[in-house]
PDB file of C-alpha atoms in Angstrom:
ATOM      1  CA  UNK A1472      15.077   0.422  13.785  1.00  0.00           C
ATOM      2  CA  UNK A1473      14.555   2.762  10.670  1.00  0.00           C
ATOM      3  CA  UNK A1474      10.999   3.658   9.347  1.00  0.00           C
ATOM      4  CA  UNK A1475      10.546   5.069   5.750  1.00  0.00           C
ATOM      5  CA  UNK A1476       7.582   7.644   4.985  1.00  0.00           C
ATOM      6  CA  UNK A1477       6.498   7.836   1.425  1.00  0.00           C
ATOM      7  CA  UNK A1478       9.130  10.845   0.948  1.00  0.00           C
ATOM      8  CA  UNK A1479      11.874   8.781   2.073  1.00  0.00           C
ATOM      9  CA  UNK A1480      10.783   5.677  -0.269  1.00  0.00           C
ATOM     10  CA  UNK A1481      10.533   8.239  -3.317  1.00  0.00           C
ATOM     11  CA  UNK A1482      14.079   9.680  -2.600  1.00  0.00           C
ATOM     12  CA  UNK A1483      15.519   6.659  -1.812  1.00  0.00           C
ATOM     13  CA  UNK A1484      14.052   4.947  -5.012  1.00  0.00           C
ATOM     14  CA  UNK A1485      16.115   7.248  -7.290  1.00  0.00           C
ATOM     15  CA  UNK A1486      18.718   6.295  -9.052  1.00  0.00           C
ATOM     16  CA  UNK A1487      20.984   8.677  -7.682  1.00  0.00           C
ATOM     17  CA  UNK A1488      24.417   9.052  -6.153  1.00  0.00           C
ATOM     18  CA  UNK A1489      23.388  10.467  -2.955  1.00  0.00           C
ATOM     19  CA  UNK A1490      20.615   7.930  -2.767  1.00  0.00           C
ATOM     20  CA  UNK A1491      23.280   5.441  -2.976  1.00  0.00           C
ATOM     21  CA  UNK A1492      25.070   7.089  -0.731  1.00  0.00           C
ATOM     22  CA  UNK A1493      22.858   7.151   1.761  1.00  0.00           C
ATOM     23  CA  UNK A1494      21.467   3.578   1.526  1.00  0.00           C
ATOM     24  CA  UNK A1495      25.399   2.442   2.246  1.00  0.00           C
ATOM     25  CA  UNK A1496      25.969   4.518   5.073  1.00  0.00           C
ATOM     26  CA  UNK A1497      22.760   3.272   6.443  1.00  0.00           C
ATOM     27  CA  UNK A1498      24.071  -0.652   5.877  1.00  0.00           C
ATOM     28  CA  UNK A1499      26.830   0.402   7.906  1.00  0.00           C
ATOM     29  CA  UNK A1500      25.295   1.775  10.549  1.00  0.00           C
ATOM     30  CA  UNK A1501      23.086  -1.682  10.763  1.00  0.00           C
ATOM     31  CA  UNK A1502      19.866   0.389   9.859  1.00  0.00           C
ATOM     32  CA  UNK A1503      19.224  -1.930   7.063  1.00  0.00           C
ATOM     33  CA  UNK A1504      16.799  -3.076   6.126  1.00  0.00           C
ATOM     34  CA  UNK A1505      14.205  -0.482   6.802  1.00  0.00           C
ATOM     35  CA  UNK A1506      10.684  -0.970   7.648  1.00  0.00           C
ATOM     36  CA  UNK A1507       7.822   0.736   5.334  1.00  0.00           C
ATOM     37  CA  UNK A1508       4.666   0.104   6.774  1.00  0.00           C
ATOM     38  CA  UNK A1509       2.065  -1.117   3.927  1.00  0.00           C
ATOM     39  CA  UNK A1510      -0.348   2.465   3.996  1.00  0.00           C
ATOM     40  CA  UNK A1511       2.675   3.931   3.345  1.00  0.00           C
ATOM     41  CA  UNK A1512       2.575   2.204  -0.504  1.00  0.00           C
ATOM     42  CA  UNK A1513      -0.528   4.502  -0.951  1.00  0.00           C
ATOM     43  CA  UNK A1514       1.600   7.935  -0.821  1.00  0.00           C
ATOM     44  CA  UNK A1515       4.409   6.728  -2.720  1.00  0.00           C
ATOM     45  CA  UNK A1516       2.878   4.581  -5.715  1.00  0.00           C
ATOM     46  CA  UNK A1517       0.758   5.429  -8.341  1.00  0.00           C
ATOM     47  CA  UNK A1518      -0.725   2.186  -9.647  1.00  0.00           C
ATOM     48  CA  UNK A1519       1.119   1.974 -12.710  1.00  0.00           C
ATOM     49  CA  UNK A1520       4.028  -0.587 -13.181  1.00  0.00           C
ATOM     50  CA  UNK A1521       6.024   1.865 -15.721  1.00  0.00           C
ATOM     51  CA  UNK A1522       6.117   4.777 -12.914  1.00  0.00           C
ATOM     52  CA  UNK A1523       6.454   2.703 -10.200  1.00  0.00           C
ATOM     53  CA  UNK A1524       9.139   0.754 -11.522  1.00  0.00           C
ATOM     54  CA  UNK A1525      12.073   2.515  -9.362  1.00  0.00           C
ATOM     55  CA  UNK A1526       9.707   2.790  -5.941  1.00  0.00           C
ATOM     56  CA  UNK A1527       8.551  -1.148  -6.388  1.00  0.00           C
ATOM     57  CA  UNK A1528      12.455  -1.912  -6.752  1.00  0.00           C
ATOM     58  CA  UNK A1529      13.743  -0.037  -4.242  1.00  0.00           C
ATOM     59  CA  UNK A1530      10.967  -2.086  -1.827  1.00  0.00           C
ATOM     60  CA  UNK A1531      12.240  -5.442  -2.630  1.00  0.00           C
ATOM     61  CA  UNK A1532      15.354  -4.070  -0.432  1.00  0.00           C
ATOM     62  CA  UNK A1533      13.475  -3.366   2.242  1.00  0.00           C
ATOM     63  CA  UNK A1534      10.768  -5.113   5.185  1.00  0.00           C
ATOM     64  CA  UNK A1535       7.165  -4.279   4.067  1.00  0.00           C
ATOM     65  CA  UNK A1536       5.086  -3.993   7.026  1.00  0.00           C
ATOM     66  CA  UNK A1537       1.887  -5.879   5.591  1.00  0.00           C
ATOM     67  CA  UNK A1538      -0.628  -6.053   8.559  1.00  0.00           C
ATOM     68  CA  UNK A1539      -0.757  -3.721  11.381  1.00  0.00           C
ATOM     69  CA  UNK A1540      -2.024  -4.679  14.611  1.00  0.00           C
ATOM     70  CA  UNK A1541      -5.118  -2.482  16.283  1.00  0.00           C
ATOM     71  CA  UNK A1542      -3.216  -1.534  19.187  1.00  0.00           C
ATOM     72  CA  UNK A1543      -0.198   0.187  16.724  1.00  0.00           C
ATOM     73  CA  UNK A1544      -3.235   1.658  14.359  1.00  0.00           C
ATOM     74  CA  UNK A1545      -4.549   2.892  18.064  1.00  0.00           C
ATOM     75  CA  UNK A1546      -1.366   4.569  19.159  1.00  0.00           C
ATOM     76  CA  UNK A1547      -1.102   6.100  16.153  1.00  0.00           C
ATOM     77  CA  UNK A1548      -4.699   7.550  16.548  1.00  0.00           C
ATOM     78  CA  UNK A1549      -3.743   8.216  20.051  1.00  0.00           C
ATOM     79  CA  UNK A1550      -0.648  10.438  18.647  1.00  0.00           C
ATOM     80  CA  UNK A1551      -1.861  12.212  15.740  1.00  0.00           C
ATOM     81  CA  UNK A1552      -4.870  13.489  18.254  1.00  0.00           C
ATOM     82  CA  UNK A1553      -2.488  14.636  20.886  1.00  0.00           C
ATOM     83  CA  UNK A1554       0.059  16.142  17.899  1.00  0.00           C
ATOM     84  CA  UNK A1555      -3.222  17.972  16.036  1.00  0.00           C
ATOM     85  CA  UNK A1556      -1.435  17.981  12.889  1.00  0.00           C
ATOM     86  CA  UNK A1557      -0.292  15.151  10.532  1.00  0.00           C
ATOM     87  CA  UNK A1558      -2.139  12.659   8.504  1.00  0.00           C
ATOM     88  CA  UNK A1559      -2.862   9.117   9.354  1.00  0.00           C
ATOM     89  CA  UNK A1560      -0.241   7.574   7.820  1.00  0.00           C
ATOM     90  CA  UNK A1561       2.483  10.241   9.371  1.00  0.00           C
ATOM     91  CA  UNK A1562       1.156   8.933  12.794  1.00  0.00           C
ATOM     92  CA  UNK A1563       1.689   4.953  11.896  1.00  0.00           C
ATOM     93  CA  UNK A1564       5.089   5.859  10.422  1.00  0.00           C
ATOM     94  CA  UNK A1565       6.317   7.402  14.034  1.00  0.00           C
ATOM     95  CA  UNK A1566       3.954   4.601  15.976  1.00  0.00           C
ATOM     96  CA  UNK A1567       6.280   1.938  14.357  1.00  0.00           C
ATOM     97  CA  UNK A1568       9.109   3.573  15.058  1.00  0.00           C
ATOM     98  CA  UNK A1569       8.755   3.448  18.868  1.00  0.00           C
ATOM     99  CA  UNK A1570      10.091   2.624  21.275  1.00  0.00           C
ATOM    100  CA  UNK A1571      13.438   4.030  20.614  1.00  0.00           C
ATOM    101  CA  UNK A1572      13.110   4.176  16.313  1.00  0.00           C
ATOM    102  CA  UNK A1573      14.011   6.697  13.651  1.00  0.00           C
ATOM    103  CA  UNK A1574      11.597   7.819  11.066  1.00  0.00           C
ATOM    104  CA  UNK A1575      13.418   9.104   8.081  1.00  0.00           C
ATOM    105  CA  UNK A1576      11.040  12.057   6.185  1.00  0.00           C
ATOM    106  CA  UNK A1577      11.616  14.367   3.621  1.00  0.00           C
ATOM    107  CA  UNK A1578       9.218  16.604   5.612  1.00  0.00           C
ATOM    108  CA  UNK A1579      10.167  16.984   9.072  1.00  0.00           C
ATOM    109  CA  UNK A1580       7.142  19.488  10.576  1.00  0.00           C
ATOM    110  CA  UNK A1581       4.342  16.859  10.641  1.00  0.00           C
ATOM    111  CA  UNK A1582       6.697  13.897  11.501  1.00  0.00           C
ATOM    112  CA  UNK A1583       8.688  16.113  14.157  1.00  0.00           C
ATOM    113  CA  UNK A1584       5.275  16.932  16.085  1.00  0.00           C
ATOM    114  CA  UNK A1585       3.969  13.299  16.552  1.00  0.00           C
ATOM    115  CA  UNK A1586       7.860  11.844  17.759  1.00  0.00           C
ATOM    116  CA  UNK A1587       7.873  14.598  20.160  1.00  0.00           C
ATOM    117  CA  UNK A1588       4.362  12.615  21.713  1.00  0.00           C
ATOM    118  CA  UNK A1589       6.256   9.305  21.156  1.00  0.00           C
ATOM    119  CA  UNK A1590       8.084   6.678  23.154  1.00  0.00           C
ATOM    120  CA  UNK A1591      11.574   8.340  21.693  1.00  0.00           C
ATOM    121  CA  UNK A1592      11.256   8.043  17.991  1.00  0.00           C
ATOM    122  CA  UNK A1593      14.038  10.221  16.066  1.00  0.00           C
ATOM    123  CA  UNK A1594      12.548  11.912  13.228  1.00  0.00           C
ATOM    124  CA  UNK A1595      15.547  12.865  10.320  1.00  0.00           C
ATOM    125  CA  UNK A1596      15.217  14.602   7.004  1.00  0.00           C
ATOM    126  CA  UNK A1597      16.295  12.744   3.581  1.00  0.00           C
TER     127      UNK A1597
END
């Protein structure tokens, strides 16, 4: 199972060739789709159709995690409190990825800190 933060979203989103790249090696591998948990939209959108153009494309390709449960938004918590460091949304992203998930990031630190407090969760950098 792969997780997306907002970094990975924005970077993925581009219309680039190693973007491209990436998202076919990832088929391949059978991480695809990814999951982007829903307070994950907040980072990496602005509100504005013209800007968000690429990002809200780029979504349609993937699984939008719309509601999430109180006992995930409690791990999290749980997480991010024993971690000290990382926002809220850091901690969902590596709470959905457990048991057993990788979070892809284009910042590791925060990301790296929670998944070492998780049910193995991978964290890699975009």
């Amino acid at each position: 199972m792969l997780i997306l933060d907002s970094g990975a979203v924005t970077r993925l989103a581009e219309r680039s060739r190693r973007a491209a790249a990436l998202i076919l090696a990832l088929r391949e591998q059978g991480l695809w789709p990814p999951i982007v948990p829903s307070i994950v939209l907040v980072e990496c959108l602005q509100g504005h159709a013209g800007r968000d153009a690429l990002a809200n494309r780029f979504l349609k390709t993937c699984d939008v995690l719309e509601e999430i449960p109180e006992l995930l938004a409690r791990r999290a918590a749980l997480l991010r409190g024993q971690a000290r460091r990382g926002s809220a949304v850091d901690a969902l992203v590596v709470a959905c990825a457990e048991p057993g998930g990788t979070a892809l990031t284009s910042d590791l630190d925060d990301l790296e800190a929670l998944a070492q407090r998780a049910n193995r969760v991978s964290v890699e950098k975009l």
